[in-house]
PDB file of C-alpha atoms in Angstrom:
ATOM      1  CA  UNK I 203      91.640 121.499  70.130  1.00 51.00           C
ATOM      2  CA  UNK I 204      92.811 125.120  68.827  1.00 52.00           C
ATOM      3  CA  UNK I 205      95.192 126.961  67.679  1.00 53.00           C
ATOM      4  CA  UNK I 206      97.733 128.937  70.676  1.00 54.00           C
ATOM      5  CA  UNK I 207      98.344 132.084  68.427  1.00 59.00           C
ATOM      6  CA  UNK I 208     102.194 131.149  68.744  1.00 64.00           C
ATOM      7  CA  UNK I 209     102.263 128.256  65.684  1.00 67.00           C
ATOM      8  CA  UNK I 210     101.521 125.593  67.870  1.00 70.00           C
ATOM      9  CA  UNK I 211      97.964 123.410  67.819  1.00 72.00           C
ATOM     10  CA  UNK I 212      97.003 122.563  71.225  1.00 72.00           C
ATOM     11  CA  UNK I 213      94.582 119.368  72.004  1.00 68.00           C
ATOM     12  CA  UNK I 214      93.664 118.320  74.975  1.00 66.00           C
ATOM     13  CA  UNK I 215      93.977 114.246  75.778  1.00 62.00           C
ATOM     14  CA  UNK I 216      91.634 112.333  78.069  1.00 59.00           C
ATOM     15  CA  UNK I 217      94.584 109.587  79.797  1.00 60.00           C
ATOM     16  CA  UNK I 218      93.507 106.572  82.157  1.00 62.00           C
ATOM     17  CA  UNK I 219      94.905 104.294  83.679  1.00 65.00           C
ATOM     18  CA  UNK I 220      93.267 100.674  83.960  1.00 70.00           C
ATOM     19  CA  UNK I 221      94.842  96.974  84.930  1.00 74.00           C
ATOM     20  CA  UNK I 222      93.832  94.587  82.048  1.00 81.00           C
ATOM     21  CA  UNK I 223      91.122  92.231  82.651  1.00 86.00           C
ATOM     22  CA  UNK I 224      91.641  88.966  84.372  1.00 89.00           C
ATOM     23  CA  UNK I 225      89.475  86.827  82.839  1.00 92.00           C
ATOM     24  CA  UNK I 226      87.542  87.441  79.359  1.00 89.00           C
ATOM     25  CA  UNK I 227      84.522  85.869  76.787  1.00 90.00           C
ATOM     26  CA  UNK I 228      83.326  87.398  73.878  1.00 86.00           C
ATOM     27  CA  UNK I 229      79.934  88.364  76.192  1.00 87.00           C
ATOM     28  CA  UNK I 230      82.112  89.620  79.631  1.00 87.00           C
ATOM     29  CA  UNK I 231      85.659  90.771  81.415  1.00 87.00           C
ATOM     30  CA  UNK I 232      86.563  90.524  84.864  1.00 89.00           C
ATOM     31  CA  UNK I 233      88.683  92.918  86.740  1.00 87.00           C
ATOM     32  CA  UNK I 234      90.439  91.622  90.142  1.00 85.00           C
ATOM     33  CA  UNK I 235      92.147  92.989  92.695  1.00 79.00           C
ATOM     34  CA  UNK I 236      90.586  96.367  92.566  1.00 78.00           C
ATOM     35  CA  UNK I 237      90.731  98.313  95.923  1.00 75.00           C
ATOM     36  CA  UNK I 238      88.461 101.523  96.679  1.00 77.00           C
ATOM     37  CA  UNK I 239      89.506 103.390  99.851  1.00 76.00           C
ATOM     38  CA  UNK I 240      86.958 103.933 102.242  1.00 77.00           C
ATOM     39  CA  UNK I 241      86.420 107.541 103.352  1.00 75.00           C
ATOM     40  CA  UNK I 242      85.115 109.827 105.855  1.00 72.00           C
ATOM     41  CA  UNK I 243      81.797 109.873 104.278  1.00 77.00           C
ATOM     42  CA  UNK I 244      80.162 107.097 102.093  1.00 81.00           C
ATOM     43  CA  UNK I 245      80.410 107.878  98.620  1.00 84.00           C
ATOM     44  CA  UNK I 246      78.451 106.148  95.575  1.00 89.00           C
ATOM     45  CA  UNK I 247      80.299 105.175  92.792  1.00 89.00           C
ATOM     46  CA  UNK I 248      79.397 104.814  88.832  1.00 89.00           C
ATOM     47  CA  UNK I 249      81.303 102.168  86.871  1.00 88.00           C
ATOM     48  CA  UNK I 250      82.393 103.004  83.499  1.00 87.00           C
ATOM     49  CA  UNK I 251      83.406 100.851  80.782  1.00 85.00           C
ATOM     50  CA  UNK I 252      85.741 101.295  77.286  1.00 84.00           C
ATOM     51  CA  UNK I 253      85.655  98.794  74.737  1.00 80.00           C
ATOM     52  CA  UNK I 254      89.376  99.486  73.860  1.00 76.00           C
ATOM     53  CA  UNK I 255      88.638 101.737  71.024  1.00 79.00           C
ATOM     54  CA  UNK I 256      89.731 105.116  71.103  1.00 79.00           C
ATOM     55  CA  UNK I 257      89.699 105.323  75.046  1.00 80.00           C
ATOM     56  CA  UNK I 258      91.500 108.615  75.098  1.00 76.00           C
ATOM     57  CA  UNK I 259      88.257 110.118  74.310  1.00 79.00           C
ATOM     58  CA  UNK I 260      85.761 110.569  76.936  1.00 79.00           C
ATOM     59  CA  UNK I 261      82.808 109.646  74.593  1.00 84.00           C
ATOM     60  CA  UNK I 262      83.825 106.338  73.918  1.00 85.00           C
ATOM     61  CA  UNK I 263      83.063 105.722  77.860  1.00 87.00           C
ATOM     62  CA  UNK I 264      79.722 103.987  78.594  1.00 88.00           C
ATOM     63  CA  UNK I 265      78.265 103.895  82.419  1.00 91.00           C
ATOM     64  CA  UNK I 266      77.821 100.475  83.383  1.00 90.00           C
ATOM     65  CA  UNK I 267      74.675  99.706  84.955  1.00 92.00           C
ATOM     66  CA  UNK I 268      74.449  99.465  89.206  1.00 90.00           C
ATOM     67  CA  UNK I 269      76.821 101.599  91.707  1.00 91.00           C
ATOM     68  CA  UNK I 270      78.834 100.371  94.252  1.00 89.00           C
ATOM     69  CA  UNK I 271      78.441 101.865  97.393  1.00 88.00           C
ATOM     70  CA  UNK I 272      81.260 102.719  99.688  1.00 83.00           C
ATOM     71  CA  UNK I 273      80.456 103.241 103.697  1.00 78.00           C
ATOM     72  CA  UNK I 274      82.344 105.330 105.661  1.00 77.00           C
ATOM     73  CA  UNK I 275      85.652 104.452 107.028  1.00 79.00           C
ATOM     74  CA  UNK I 276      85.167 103.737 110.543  1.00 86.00           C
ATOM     75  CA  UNK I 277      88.551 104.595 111.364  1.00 91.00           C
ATOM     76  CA  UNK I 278      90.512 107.860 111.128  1.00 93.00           C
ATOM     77  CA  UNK I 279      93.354 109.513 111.782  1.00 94.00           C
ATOM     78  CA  UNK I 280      94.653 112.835 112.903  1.00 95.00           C
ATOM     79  CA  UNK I 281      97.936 114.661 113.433  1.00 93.00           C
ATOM     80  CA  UNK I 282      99.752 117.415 115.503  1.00 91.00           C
ATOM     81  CA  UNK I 283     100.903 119.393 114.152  1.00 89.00           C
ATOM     82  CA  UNK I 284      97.721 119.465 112.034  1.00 91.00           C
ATOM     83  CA  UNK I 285      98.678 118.383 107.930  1.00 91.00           C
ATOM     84  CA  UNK I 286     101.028 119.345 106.328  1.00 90.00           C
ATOM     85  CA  UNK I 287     103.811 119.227 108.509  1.00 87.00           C
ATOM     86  CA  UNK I 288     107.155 120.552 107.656  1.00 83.00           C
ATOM     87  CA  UNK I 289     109.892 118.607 107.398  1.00 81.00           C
ATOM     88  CA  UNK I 290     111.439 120.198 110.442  1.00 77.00           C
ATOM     89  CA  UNK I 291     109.690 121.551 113.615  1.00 70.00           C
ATOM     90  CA  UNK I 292     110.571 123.282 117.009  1.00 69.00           C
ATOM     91  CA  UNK I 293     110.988 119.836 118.313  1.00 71.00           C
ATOM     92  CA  UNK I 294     110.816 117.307 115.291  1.00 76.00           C
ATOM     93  CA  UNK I 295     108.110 115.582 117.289  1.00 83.00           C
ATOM     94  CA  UNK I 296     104.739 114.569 115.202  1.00 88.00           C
ATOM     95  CA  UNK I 297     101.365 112.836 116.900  1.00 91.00           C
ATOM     96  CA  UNK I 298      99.238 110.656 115.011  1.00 94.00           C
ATOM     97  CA  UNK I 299      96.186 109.574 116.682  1.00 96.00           C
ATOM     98  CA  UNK I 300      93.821 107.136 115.198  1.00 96.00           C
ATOM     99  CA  UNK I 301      90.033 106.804 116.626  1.00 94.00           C
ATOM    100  CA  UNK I 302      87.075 104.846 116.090  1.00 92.00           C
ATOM    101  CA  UNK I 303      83.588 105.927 116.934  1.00 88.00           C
ATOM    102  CA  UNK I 304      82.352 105.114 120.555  1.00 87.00           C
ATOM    103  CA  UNK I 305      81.353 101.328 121.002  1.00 81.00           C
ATOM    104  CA  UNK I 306      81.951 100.881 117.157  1.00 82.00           C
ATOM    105  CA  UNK I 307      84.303  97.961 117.872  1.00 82.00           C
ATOM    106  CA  UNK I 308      85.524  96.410 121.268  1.00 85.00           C
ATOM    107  CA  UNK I 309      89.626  95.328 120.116  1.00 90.00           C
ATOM    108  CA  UNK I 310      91.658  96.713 122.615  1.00 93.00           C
ATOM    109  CA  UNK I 311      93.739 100.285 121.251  1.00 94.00           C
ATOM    110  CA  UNK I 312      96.982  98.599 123.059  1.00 94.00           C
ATOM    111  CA  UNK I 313      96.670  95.994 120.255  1.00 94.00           C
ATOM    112  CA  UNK I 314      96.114  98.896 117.368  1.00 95.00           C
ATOM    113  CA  UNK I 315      99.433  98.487 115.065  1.00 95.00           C
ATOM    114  CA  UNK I 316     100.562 101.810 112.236  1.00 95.00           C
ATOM    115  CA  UNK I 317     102.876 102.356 109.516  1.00 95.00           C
ATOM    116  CA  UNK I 318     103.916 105.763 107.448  1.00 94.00           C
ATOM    117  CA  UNK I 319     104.796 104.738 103.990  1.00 94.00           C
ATOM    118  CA  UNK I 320     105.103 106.425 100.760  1.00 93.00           C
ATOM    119  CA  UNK I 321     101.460 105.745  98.900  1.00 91.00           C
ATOM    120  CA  UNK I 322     102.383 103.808  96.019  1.00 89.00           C
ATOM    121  CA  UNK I 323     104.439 100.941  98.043  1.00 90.00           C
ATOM    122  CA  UNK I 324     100.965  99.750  99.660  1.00 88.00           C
ATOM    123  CA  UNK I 325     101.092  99.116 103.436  1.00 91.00           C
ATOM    124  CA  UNK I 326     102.256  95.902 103.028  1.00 90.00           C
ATOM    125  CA  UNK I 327     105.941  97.191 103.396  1.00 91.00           C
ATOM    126  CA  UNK I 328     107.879  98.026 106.420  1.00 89.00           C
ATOM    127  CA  UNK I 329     107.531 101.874 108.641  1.00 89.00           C
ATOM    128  CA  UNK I 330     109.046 104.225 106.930  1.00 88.00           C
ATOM    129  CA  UNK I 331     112.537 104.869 109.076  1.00 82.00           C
ATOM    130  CA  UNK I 332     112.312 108.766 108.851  1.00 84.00           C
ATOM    131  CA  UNK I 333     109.416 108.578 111.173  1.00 86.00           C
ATOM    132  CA  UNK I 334     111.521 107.269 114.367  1.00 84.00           C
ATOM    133  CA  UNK I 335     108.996 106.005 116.663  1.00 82.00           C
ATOM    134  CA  UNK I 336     111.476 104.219 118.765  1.00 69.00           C
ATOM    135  CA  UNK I 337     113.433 107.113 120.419  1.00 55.00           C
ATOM    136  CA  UNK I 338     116.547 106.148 120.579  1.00 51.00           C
ATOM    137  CA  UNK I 339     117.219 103.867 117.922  1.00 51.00           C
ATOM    138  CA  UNK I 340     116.694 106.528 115.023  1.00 49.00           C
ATOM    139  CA  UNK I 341     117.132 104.883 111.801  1.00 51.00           C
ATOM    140  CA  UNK I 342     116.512 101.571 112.879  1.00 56.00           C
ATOM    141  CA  UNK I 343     113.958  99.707 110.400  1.00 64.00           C
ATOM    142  CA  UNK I 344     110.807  98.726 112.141  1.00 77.00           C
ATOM    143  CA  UNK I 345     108.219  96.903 110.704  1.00 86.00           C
ATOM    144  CA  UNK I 346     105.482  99.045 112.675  1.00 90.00           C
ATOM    145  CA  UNK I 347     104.604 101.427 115.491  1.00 92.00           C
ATOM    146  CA  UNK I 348     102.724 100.576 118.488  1.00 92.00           C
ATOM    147  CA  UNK I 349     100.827 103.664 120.847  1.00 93.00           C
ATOM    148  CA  UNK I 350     102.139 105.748 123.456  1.00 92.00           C
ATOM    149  CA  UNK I 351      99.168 106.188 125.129  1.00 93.00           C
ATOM    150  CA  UNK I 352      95.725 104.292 124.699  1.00 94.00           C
ATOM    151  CA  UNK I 353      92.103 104.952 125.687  1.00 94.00           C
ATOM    152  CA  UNK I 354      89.277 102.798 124.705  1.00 92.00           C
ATOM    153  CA  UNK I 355      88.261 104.066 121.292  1.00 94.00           C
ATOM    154  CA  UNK I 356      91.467 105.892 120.197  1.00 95.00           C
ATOM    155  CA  UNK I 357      95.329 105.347 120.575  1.00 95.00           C
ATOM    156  CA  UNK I 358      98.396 108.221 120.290  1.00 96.00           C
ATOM    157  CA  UNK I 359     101.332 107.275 118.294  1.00 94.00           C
ATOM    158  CA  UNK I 360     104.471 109.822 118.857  1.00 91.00           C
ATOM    159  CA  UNK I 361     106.512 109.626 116.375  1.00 87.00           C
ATOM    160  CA  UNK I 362     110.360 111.590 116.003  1.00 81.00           C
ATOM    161  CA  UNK I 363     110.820 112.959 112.363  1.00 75.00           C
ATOM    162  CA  UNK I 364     114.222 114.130 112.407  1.00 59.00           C
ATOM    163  CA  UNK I 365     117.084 113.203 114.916  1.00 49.00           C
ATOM    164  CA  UNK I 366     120.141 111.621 113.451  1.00 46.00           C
ATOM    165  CA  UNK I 367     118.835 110.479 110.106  1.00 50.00           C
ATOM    166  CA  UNK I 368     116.275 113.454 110.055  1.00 65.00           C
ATOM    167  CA  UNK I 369     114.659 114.379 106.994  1.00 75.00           C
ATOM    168  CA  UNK I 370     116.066 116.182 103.804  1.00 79.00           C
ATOM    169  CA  UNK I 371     113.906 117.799 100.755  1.00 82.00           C
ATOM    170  CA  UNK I 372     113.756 114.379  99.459  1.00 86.00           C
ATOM    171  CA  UNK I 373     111.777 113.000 102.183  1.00 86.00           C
ATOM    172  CA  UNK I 374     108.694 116.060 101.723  1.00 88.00           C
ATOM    173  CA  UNK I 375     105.811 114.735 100.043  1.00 91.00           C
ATOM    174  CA  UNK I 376     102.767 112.001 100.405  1.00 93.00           C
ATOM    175  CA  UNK I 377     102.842 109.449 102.788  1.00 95.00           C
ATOM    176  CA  UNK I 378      99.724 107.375 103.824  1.00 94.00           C
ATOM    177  CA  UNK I 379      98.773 106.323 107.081  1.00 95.00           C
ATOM    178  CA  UNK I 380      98.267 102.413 107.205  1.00 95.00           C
ATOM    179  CA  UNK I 381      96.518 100.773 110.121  1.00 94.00           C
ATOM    180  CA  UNK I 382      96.348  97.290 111.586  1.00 94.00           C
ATOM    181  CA  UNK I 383      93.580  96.886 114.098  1.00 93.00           C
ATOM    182  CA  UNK I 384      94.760  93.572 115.330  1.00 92.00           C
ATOM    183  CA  UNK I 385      98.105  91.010 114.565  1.00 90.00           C
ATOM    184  CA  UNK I 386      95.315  88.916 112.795  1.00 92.00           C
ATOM    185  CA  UNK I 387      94.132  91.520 110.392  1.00 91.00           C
ATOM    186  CA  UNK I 388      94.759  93.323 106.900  1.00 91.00           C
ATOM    187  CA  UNK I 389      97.284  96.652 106.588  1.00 93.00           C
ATOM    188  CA  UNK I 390      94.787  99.680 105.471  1.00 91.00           C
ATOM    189  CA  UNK I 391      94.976 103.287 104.428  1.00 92.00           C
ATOM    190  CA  UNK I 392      93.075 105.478 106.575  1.00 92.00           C
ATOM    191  CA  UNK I 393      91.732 108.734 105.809  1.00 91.00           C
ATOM    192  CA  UNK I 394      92.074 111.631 107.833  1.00 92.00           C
ATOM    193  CA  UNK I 395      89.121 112.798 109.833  1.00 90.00           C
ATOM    194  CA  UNK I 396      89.609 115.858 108.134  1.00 89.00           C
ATOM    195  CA  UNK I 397      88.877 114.324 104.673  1.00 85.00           C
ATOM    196  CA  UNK I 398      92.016 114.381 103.100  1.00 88.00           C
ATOM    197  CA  UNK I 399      93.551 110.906 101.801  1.00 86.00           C
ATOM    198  CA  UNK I 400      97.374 111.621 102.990  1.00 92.00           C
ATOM    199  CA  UNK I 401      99.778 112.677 105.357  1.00 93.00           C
ATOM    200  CA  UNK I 402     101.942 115.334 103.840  1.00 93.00           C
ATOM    201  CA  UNK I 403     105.522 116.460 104.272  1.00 90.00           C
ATOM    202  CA  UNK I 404     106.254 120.440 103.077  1.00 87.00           C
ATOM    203  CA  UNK I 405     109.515 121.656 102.462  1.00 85.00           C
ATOM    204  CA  UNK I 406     110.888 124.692 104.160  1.00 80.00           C
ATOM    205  CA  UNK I 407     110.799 128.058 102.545  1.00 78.00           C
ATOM    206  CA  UNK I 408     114.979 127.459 101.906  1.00 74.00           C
ATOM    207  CA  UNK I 409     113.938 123.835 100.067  1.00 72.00           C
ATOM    208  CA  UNK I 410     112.297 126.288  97.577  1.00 70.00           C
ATOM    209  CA  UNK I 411     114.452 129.454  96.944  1.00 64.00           C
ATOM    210  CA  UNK I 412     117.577 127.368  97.334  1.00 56.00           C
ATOM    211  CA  UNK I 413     120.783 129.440  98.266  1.00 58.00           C
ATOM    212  CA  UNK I 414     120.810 133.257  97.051  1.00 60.00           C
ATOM    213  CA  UNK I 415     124.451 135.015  96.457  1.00 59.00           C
ATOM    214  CA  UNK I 416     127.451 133.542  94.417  1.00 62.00           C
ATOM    215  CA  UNK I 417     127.747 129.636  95.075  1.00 51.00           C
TER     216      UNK I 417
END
């Protein structure tokens, strides 16, 4: 906290945000349905715990003993063009490929099942329909993608981002890349083999300057 020099006090606030527990006792609390994304390395985690006093202040914050360990995410994904894209190219056409180390896992690719969706709907919801991947029928809702092309540890998704219903500046942003290795198993986020958590949509330089002369 300080003073700004222009009459106003300035304090900085320590925000979190944490589900309530699911079950309680005067001695323990139990948190459910808590999901850690796996990444491209594994990563060690501390657990921290507030009492519910004064939790906007980082001192009040007490490491719990024990870590939870997090193993890398043994599949990835990649894109061309490389991320971010913008929200129009040359040819509005975008490549997702998704691979798994060599004789990691032996489920057929032709099997392998994606969705794009915005990050905080989960992958539980349908494709997003401004990523056409059924040429043709643009802006037809499909519940998920299947490859173009398949080898034995990686499959190629092409994927149309503009056509009829292409994309406006509304559509630029996050989007995660959820993966279904086979009609049996979960939806998951994958990371990028590059690290990053998300696929991401720029706007063009005239999203951002907007329209110069009298309008």
């Amino acid at each position: 906290a300080g003073a700004s020099g222009d009459g106003h006090r300035r304090v900085t606030v320590y925000t979190h945000c944490s589900p309530k527990p699911a079950v309680t006792s005067t001695e323990m609390a139990t948190f459910t349905n808590v999901q850690i994304m796996s990444g491209t390395d594994e990563v060690t985690y501390k657990v921290c715990y507030c009492s519910g006093e004064a939790c906007h202040d980082t001192t009040t914050w007490q490491v719990v003993p024990g870590r939870i360990v997090m193993g890398e995410a043994r599949y990835t994904w990649s894109s061309s063009p490389a991320s971010p894209i913008p929200r129009r190219t040359e040819d509005d056409m975008l490549s997702i490929t998704i691979t798994r180390p060599s004789f990691s896992a032996y489920t057929p690719a032709n099997g392998w099942r994606l969705r794009i969706v915005r990050p905080h709907q989960g992958c539980e919801v349908k494709h997003n329909v401004k990523f056409d991947c059924r040429p043709g029928q643009a802006g037809a809702q499909v519940e998920e993608c299947s490859p173009s092309t398949v080898m034995l540890d990686s499959a190629q998704f092409n994927i149309m981002t503009a056509l009829e219903y292409g994309m406006d500046v509304m559509d630029t942003g996050s989007y995660s890349v959820c993966f279904r290795e086979t009609a049996q198993a979960a939806w998951t986020s994958l990371p990028a083999s590059t690290g990053m958590r998300e696929l991401e949509v720029a706007p063009l330089e005239v999203d951002i300057i907007g329209p110069r002369g009298i309008y």
